[in-house]
């Protein structure tokens, strides 16, 4: 375990080493270009002099970029959560059946994004409605960087469109709430993260309710966990066996507790309290999907893309994720460079 931590640390330092080597190499080439430019033999040759000036100018621009962009970005500490996968929970909000249909669209959008980014998306639980709508769903996105990329998706997603059942052509507004949690692979508690002890857990088993076949309904396969100190409750009945539901329930509980821990740590750091998502308030409207105008607007950074189809296909969504991540890094850097006496 210690060897893995050391290797991971070396891996994290590679960008710093690469940037320094690039600086040294570029600086040496710049000095050689300036020396050539000042050489009398070069001055007497107009063509050679022009090439030397262009080379010196290009190298100067590269050095400036390293100073203004590359080096400052390396001041930001590496994310402590970049190795986490993600657990996403989607719940339909206002809008009735239209909200359920929009949830199905969002679920497909995130699954398409997973294909583009080479994450593995697995639907853990899903509650379908009549027709093709989904009332709520829980999805795993396994792959390095999944949590850091998707955590900014937490919040209320709003859709404005004319439902297929609307005869008068009136635009309706519906919402879906998204919560993204860090995915913990282990099913039980471990001393590595110390999120809970089994003494803090109330475990109940019961018969599953609703559709599921005779096996599910006749046996006590459903599981409910309650974390006594926080009151967090997790119920799971989608799997066939009690063992599988227990494993899933512990996984979700650990993800929620880890999310709670990370949120508290974020709140203790002033720089995160001042960032663009204000602690990723999940009750806040973060994005609007307007079908009539074929546009998507992220309200946190004021970015609008007039290509709704591209966003729903997953490709355009990456543009929002990248822009929010960049804005977040700039906020962290600005706070780090702020004088201590102003904090």
CSV table of C-alpha atoms in Angstrom, one decimal:
chain,number,residue,atom,x,y,z
A,1,UNK,CA,0.0,0.0,0.0
A,2,UNK,CA,2.9,2.3,0.9
A,3,UNK,CA,4.6,1.6,-2.4
A,4,UNK,CA,1.4,2.5,-4.3
A,5,UNK,CA,1.2,5.8,-2.5
A,6,UNK,CA,4.9,6.6,-3.3
A,7,UNK,CA,4.3,5.7,-7.0
A,8,UNK,CA,1.2,7.8,-7.1
A,9,UNK,CA,3.1,10.8,-5.6
A,10,UNK,CA,5.8,10.5,-8.2
A,11,UNK,CA,3.1,10.4,-10.9
A,12,UNK,CA,1.6,13.6,-9.5
A,13,UNK,CA,5.0,15.3,-9.7
A,14,UNK,CA,5.6,14.5,-13.3
A,15,UNK,CA,3.8,17.6,-14.7
A,16,UNK,CA,6.0,19.8,-12.6
A,17,UNK,CA,9.2,18.1,-13.8
A,18,UNK,CA,8.0,18.2,-17.4
A,19,UNK,CA,7.2,21.9,-17.2
A,20,UNK,CA,10.6,22.7,-15.7
A,21,UNK,CA,12.4,20.7,-18.4
A,22,UNK,CA,10.4,22.5,-21.0
A,23,UNK,CA,11.3,25.9,-19.5
A,24,UNK,CA,15.0,25.1,-19.5
A,25,UNK,CA,14.9,23.8,-23.0
A,26,UNK,CA,12.9,26.8,-24.3
A,27,UNK,CA,15.1,29.3,-22.4
A,28,UNK,CA,18.3,27.8,-23.9
A,29,UNK,CA,16.8,27.9,-27.4
A,30,UNK,CA,15.7,31.5,-26.9
A,31,UNK,CA,19.2,32.6,-25.8
A,32,UNK,CA,20.7,30.9,-28.8
A,33,UNK,CA,18.2,32.7,-31.1
A,34,UNK,CA,19.0,36.1,-29.5
A,35,UNK,CA,22.7,35.4,-29.8
A,36,UNK,CA,22.2,34.6,-33.5
A,37,UNK,CA,20.1,37.7,-34.0
A,38,UNK,CA,22.9,39.9,-32.5
A,39,UNK,CA,25.6,38.2,-34.7
A,40,UNK,CA,27.0,40.7,-37.3
A,41,UNK,CA,26.9,37.9,-39.9
A,42,UNK,CA,23.2,37.5,-39.3
A,43,UNK,CA,22.5,41.2,-39.5
A,44,UNK,CA,24.2,41.4,-42.9
A,45,UNK,CA,21.8,38.7,-44.2
A,46,UNK,CA,18.2,40.0,-44.4
A,47,UNK,CA,16.7,36.6,-44.8
A,48,UNK,CA,18.7,35.0,-42.0
A,49,UNK,CA,17.9,38.0,-39.8
A,50,UNK,CA,14.2,37.7,-40.4
A,51,UNK,CA,14.2,34.0,-39.5
A,52,UNK,CA,16.1,34.7,-36.3
A,53,UNK,CA,13.6,37.4,-35.3
A,54,UNK,CA,10.6,35.0,-35.9
A,55,UNK,CA,12.3,32.2,-34.0
A,56,UNK,CA,13.1,34.6,-31.0
A,57,UNK,CA,9.5,35.9,-31.0
A,58,UNK,CA,8.0,32.4,-31.1
A,59,UNK,CA,10.2,31.2,-28.2
A,60,UNK,CA,9.5,34.4,-26.2
A,61,UNK,CA,5.7,33.6,-26.6
A,62,UNK,CA,6.3,30.1,-25.3
A,63,UNK,CA,8.2,31.3,-22.3
A,64,UNK,CA,5.5,33.8,-21.5
A,65,UNK,CA,2.8,31.1,-21.7
A,66,UNK,CA,4.8,28.9,-19.3
A,67,UNK,CA,5.0,31.8,-16.8
A,68,UNK,CA,1.4,33.0,-17.1
A,69,UNK,CA,-0.4,29.7,-17.6
A,70,UNK,CA,1.5,26.5,-17.0
A,71,UNK,CA,3.4,27.4,-13.8
A,72,UNK,CA,0.5,29.0,-12.0
A,73,UNK,CA,-1.7,25.9,-12.8
A,74,UNK,CA,0.9,23.7,-11.1
A,75,UNK,CA,0.5,25.6,-7.9
A,76,UNK,CA,-2.9,24.1,-7.4
A,77,UNK,CA,-2.6,20.9,-5.3
A,78,UNK,CA,-3.6,17.7,-7.0
A,79,UNK,CA,-7.2,16.7,-6.4
A,80,UNK,CA,-7.5,14.3,-3.5
A,81,UNK,CA,-10.6,12.7,-5.2
A,82,UNK,CA,-9.2,12.3,-8.8
A,83,UNK,CA,-9.0,8.5,-8.4
A,84,UNK,CA,-12.7,8.1,-7.4
A,85,UNK,CA,-15.4,6.7,-9.6
A,86,UNK,CA,-18.8,8.3,-9.3
A,87,UNK,CA,-22.3,7.3,-8.1
A,88,UNK,CA,-25.1,9.4,-9.6
A,89,UNK,CA,-28.6,9.6,-8.3
A,90,UNK,CA,-31.3,11.2,-10.5
A,91,UNK,CA,-34.8,12.0,-9.2
A,92,UNK,CA,-37.6,13.6,-11.2
A,93,UNK,CA,-39.0,16.8,-9.8
A,94,UNK,CA,-41.8,19.2,-10.9
A,95,UNK,CA,-43.5,18.4,-14.1
A,96,UNK,CA,-45.0,15.0,-13.6
A,97,UNK,CA,-44.6,12.6,-16.5
A,98,UNK,CA,-42.6,15.1,-18.5
A,99,UNK,CA,-40.0,15.2,-15.7
A,100,UNK,CA,-39.8,11.4,-15.9
A,101,UNK,CA,-39.2,11.6,-19.6
A,102,UNK,CA,-36.6,14.3,-19.2
A,103,UNK,CA,-34.8,12.1,-16.6
A,104,UNK,CA,-34.6,9.3,-19.2
A,105,UNK,CA,-33.0,11.8,-21.6
A,106,UNK,CA,-30.5,12.9,-19.0
A,107,UNK,CA,-29.7,9.3,-18.1
A,108,UNK,CA,-29.0,8.5,-21.8
A,109,UNK,CA,-26.9,11.7,-22.0
A,110,UNK,CA,-24.6,10.6,-19.1
A,111,UNK,CA,-24.4,7.1,-20.5
A,112,UNK,CA,-23.2,8.6,-23.9
A,113,UNK,CA,-20.7,10.7,-22.0
A,114,UNK,CA,-19.4,7.5,-20.4
A,115,UNK,CA,-18.8,6.0,-23.8
A,116,UNK,CA,-16.9,9.0,-24.9
A,117,UNK,CA,-14.7,9.1,-21.8
A,118,UNK,CA,-14.2,5.3,-21.5
A,119,UNK,CA,-15.9,5.1,-18.2
A,120,UNK,CA,-18.1,2.0,-17.4
A,121,UNK,CA,-21.7,3.0,-16.7
A,122,UNK,CA,-23.9,0.6,-14.8
A,123,UNK,CA,-27.5,1.2,-13.7
A,124,UNK,CA,-27.7,0.2,-10.1
A,125,UNK,CA,-31.4,0.9,-9.6
A,126,UNK,CA,-34.2,2.3,-11.8
A,127,UNK,CA,-37.8,3.0,-11.1
A,128,UNK,CA,-39.7,3.1,-14.5
A,129,UNK,CA,-43.0,4.9,-15.0
A,130,UNK,CA,-45.7,4.1,-17.5
A,131,UNK,CA,-44.5,4.8,-21.0
A,132,UNK,CA,-40.8,5.5,-21.5
A,133,UNK,CA,-40.3,7.7,-18.4
A,134,UNK,CA,-38.1,7.0,-15.3
A,135,UNK,CA,-39.1,8.3,-11.9
A,136,UNK,CA,-35.6,7.9,-10.4
A,137,UNK,CA,-32.3,6.1,-11.1
A,138,UNK,CA,-28.9,5.4,-9.6
A,139,UNK,CA,-25.9,4.8,-11.9
A,140,UNK,CA,-22.3,3.9,-11.3
A,141,UNK,CA,-19.6,5.5,-13.4
A,142,UNK,CA,-16.4,3.6,-12.9
A,143,UNK,CA,-13.2,5.1,-14.2
A,144,UNK,CA,-10.5,7.4,-12.9
A,145,UNK,CA,-11.6,11.0,-12.9
A,146,UNK,CA,-15.3,10.2,-13.1
A,147,UNK,CA,-16.2,11.8,-9.8
A,148,UNK,CA,-14.1,15.0,-10.4
A,149,UNK,CA,-15.7,15.4,-13.8
A,150,UNK,CA,-19.3,14.7,-12.8
A,151,UNK,CA,-19.5,16.2,-9.3
A,152,UNK,CA,-20.4,19.6,-10.9
A,153,UNK,CA,-23.5,18.0,-12.4
A,154,UNK,CA,-25.1,18.0,-8.9
A,155,UNK,CA,-28.0,20.3,-8.8
A,156,UNK,CA,-31.4,20.9,-10.5
A,157,UNK,CA,-31.6,20.5,-14.3
A,158,UNK,CA,-34.5,22.3,-15.9
A,159,UNK,CA,-36.1,21.5,-19.3
A,160,UNK,CA,-38.3,23.8,-21.3
A,161,UNK,CA,-40.2,22.1,-24.1
A,162,UNK,CA,-43.6,21.2,-25.5
A,163,UNK,CA,-44.6,17.7,-24.2
A,164,UNK,CA,-45.7,15.2,-26.8
A,165,UNK,CA,-49.1,15.0,-25.0
A,166,UNK,CA,-49.6,18.8,-25.2
A,167,UNK,CA,-52.3,19.5,-27.8
A,168,UNK,CA,-52.1,23.3,-27.6
A,169,UNK,CA,-48.4,23.5,-28.2
A,170,UNK,CA,-47.7,25.2,-24.8
A,171,UNK,CA,-44.2,25.0,-23.4
A,172,UNK,CA,-43.8,23.2,-20.1
A,173,UNK,CA,-41.0,23.5,-17.5
A,174,UNK,CA,-39.9,20.4,-15.7
A,175,UNK,CA,-37.0,19.6,-13.5
A,176,UNK,CA,-34.7,16.7,-12.5
A,177,UNK,CA,-32.5,16.7,-9.4
A,178,UNK,CA,-29.0,15.2,-9.8
A,179,UNK,CA,-26.7,14.2,-6.9
A,180,UNK,CA,-23.2,12.9,-7.6
A,181,UNK,CA,-21.3,11.0,-4.9
A,182,UNK,CA,-17.8,9.6,-4.7
A,183,UNK,CA,-18.0,5.9,-5.4
A,184,UNK,CA,-16.4,3.7,-2.8
A,185,UNK,CA,-15.6,0.3,-4.1
A,186,UNK,CA,-15.5,-1.7,-0.8
A,187,UNK,CA,-18.9,-3.0,0.4
A,188,UNK,CA,-18.1,-2.8,4.1
A,189,UNK,CA,-16.2,-0.3,6.3
A,190,UNK,CA,-12.4,-0.3,6.2
A,191,UNK,CA,-9.8,1.3,8.4
A,192,UNK,CA,-8.4,3.2,5.4
A,193,UNK,CA,-11.2,5.8,5.4
A,194,UNK,CA,-12.8,5.3,8.8
A,195,UNK,CA,-16.2,6.4,7.6
A,196,UNK,CA,-18.2,4.3,10.0
A,197,UNK,CA,-18.2,1.3,12.3
A,198,UNK,CA,-20.7,-1.5,12.2
A,199,UNK,CA,-21.8,-0.5,15.7
A,200,UNK,CA,-23.1,2.7,14.2
A,201,UNK,CA,-25.3,0.8,11.7
A,202,UNK,CA,-28.9,-0.4,12.1
A,203,UNK,CA,-29.5,-3.1,9.6
A,204,UNK,CA,-33.1,-4.2,8.7
A,205,UNK,CA,-34.2,-6.9,6.3
A,206,UNK,CA,-37.7,-7.2,4.8
A,207,UNK,CA,-39.7,-8.4,1.9
A,208,UNK,CA,-39.3,-6.5,-1.3
A,209,UNK,CA,-42.3,-4.5,-2.5
A,210,UNK,CA,-43.7,-4.0,-6.0
A,211,UNK,CA,-42.7,-5.9,-9.2
A,212,UNK,CA,-40.0,-8.4,-9.0
A,213,UNK,CA,-41.4,-11.9,-9.3
A,214,UNK,CA,-42.3,-14.5,-6.7
A,215,UNK,CA,-38.8,-15.1,-5.5
A,216,UNK,CA,-38.2,-11.4,-4.6
A,217,UNK,CA,-41.6,-10.9,-3.0
A,218,UNK,CA,-41.6,-14.2,-0.9
A,219,UNK,CA,-38.2,-13.8,0.7
A,220,UNK,CA,-36.7,-11.1,2.9
A,221,UNK,CA,-34.3,-9.8,0.2
A,222,UNK,CA,-34.8,-6.1,0.7
A,223,UNK,CA,-32.3,-4.3,3.0
A,224,UNK,CA,-32.4,-1.0,4.8
A,225,UNK,CA,-29.4,0.6,6.5
A,226,UNK,CA,-29.5,3.5,8.9
A,227,UNK,CA,-26.3,5.3,10.0
A,228,UNK,CA,-27.3,6.3,13.5
A,229,UNK,CA,-25.0,9.3,14.1
A,230,UNK,CA,-26.1,11.1,10.9
A,231,UNK,CA,-29.6,9.6,10.4
A,232,UNK,CA,-28.7,8.7,6.7
A,233,UNK,CA,-30.9,5.8,5.5
A,234,UNK,CA,-30.3,3.6,2.5
A,235,UNK,CA,-32.9,1.1,1.2
A,236,UNK,CA,-32.1,-1.4,-1.6
A,237,UNK,CA,-34.4,-4.1,-3.1
A,238,UNK,CA,-33.5,-4.2,-6.8
A,239,UNK,CA,-31.2,-7.3,-6.6
A,240,UNK,CA,-32.5,-10.8,-6.3
A,241,UNK,CA,-30.7,-11.8,-3.1
A,242,UNK,CA,-30.3,-10.2,0.3
A,243,UNK,CA,-26.6,-10.5,0.0
A,244,UNK,CA,-26.5,-8.5,-3.2
A,245,UNK,CA,-28.9,-5.8,-1.8
A,246,UNK,CA,-26.8,-5.6,1.4
A,247,UNK,CA,-23.6,-5.1,-0.7
A,248,UNK,CA,-25.2,-2.4,-2.8
A,249,UNK,CA,-26.7,-0.7,0.2
A,250,UNK,CA,-23.4,-0.5,2.0
A,251,UNK,CA,-21.8,0.9,-1.1
A,252,UNK,CA,-24.4,3.7,-1.4
A,253,UNK,CA,-24.1,4.4,2.3
A,254,UNK,CA,-20.3,4.7,2.2
A,255,UNK,CA,-20.6,7.0,-0.8
A,256,UNK,CA,-23.0,9.3,1.0
A,257,UNK,CA,-20.8,9.4,4.1
A,258,UNK,CA,-17.7,10.1,2.1
A,259,UNK,CA,-19.6,12.8,0.2
A,260,UNK,CA,-20.6,14.3,3.6
A,261,UNK,CA,-17.0,14.2,4.8
A,262,UNK,CA,-15.7,15.8,1.6
A,263,UNK,CA,-18.3,18.5,1.8
A,264,UNK,CA,-17.4,19.4,5.4
A,265,UNK,CA,-13.7,19.6,4.4
A,266,UNK,CA,-14.6,21.8,1.5
A,267,UNK,CA,-16.6,24.1,3.7
A,268,UNK,CA,-13.7,24.5,6.1
A,269,UNK,CA,-11.5,25.8,3.2
A,270,UNK,CA,-12.4,29.4,2.4
A,271,UNK,CA,-11.3,29.1,-1.3
A,272,UNK,CA,-14.0,26.4,-2.0
A,273,UNK,CA,-16.7,28.4,-0.3
A,274,UNK,CA,-16.0,31.2,-2.7
A,275,UNK,CA,-16.0,29.1,-5.9
A,276,UNK,CA,-18.5,29.1,-8.7
A,277,UNK,CA,-20.8,26.5,-7.4
A,278,UNK,CA,-20.9,27.7,-3.8
A,279,UNK,CA,-20.3,24.2,-2.5
A,280,UNK,CA,-22.3,22.5,-5.2
A,281,UNK,CA,-25.7,23.4,-3.7
A,282,UNK,CA,-28.0,20.6,-4.9
A,283,UNK,CA,-31.1,22.6,-4.5
A,284,UNK,CA,-29.8,25.2,-7.0
A,285,UNK,CA,-30.9,25.4,-10.6
A,286,UNK,CA,-27.6,24.8,-12.5
A,287,UNK,CA,-28.6,24.3,-16.1
A,288,UNK,CA,-31.5,24.9,-18.5
A,289,UNK,CA,-32.2,22.8,-21.6
A,290,UNK,CA,-34.5,24.9,-24.0
A,291,UNK,CA,-35.7,22.7,-26.8
A,292,UNK,CA,-37.6,25.5,-28.7
A,293,UNK,CA,-34.4,27.5,-29.1
A,294,UNK,CA,-32.1,24.4,-29.2
A,295,UNK,CA,-29.8,25.9,-26.5
A,296,UNK,CA,-28.4,24.8,-23.2
A,297,UNK,CA,-27.3,27.4,-20.6
A,298,UNK,CA,-25.2,26.7,-17.5
A,299,UNK,CA,-26.2,29.4,-15.0
A,300,UNK,CA,-23.1,29.1,-12.8
A,301,UNK,CA,-20.7,30.3,-15.4
A,302,UNK,CA,-23.1,32.0,-17.9
A,303,UNK,CA,-22.1,29.6,-20.7
A,304,UNK,CA,-24.7,28.9,-23.5
A,305,UNK,CA,-24.3,26.4,-26.2
A,306,UNK,CA,-26.7,26.6,-29.2
A,307,UNK,CA,-26.4,22.9,-29.9
A,308,UNK,CA,-28.8,21.0,-27.8
A,309,UNK,CA,-28.5,17.8,-29.7
A,310,UNK,CA,-24.7,17.7,-29.2
A,311,UNK,CA,-25.1,18.1,-25.4
A,312,UNK,CA,-27.7,15.4,-25.2
A,313,UNK,CA,-25.5,13.1,-27.2
A,314,UNK,CA,-22.7,13.6,-24.6
A,315,UNK,CA,-20.2,15.3,-26.8
A,316,UNK,CA,-21.4,18.9,-26.0
A,317,UNK,CA,-21.7,18.1,-22.3
A,318,UNK,CA,-17.9,17.7,-22.2
A,319,UNK,CA,-17.6,21.4,-23.1
A,320,UNK,CA,-19.6,22.4,-20.0
A,321,UNK,CA,-17.6,20.0,-17.8
A,322,UNK,CA,-14.3,21.4,-19.1
A,323,UNK,CA,-15.4,25.0,-18.7
A,324,UNK,CA,-16.6,24.6,-15.1
A,325,UNK,CA,-13.4,22.7,-14.1
A,326,UNK,CA,-11.3,25.5,-15.6
A,327,UNK,CA,-13.4,28.2,-13.8
A,328,UNK,CA,-13.0,26.2,-10.6
A,329,UNK,CA,-9.2,26.0,-10.9
A,330,UNK,CA,-9.0,29.7,-11.7
A,331,UNK,CA,-11.0,30.4,-8.5
A,332,UNK,CA,-8.7,28.2,-6.4
A,333,UNK,CA,-5.6,29.9,-7.9
A,334,UNK,CA,-6.9,33.4,-7.4
A,335,UNK,CA,-7.6,32.6,-3.7
A,336,UNK,CA,-4.2,31.1,-3.2
A,337,UNK,CA,-2.5,34.3,-4.6
A,338,UNK,CA,-4.7,36.6,-2.5
A,339,UNK,CA,-2.6,38.4,0.3
A,340,UNK,CA,-3.1,36.9,3.7
A,341,UNK,CA,-4.2,40.2,5.3
A,342,UNK,CA,-7.2,40.3,3.0
A,343,UNK,CA,-8.5,36.8,4.0
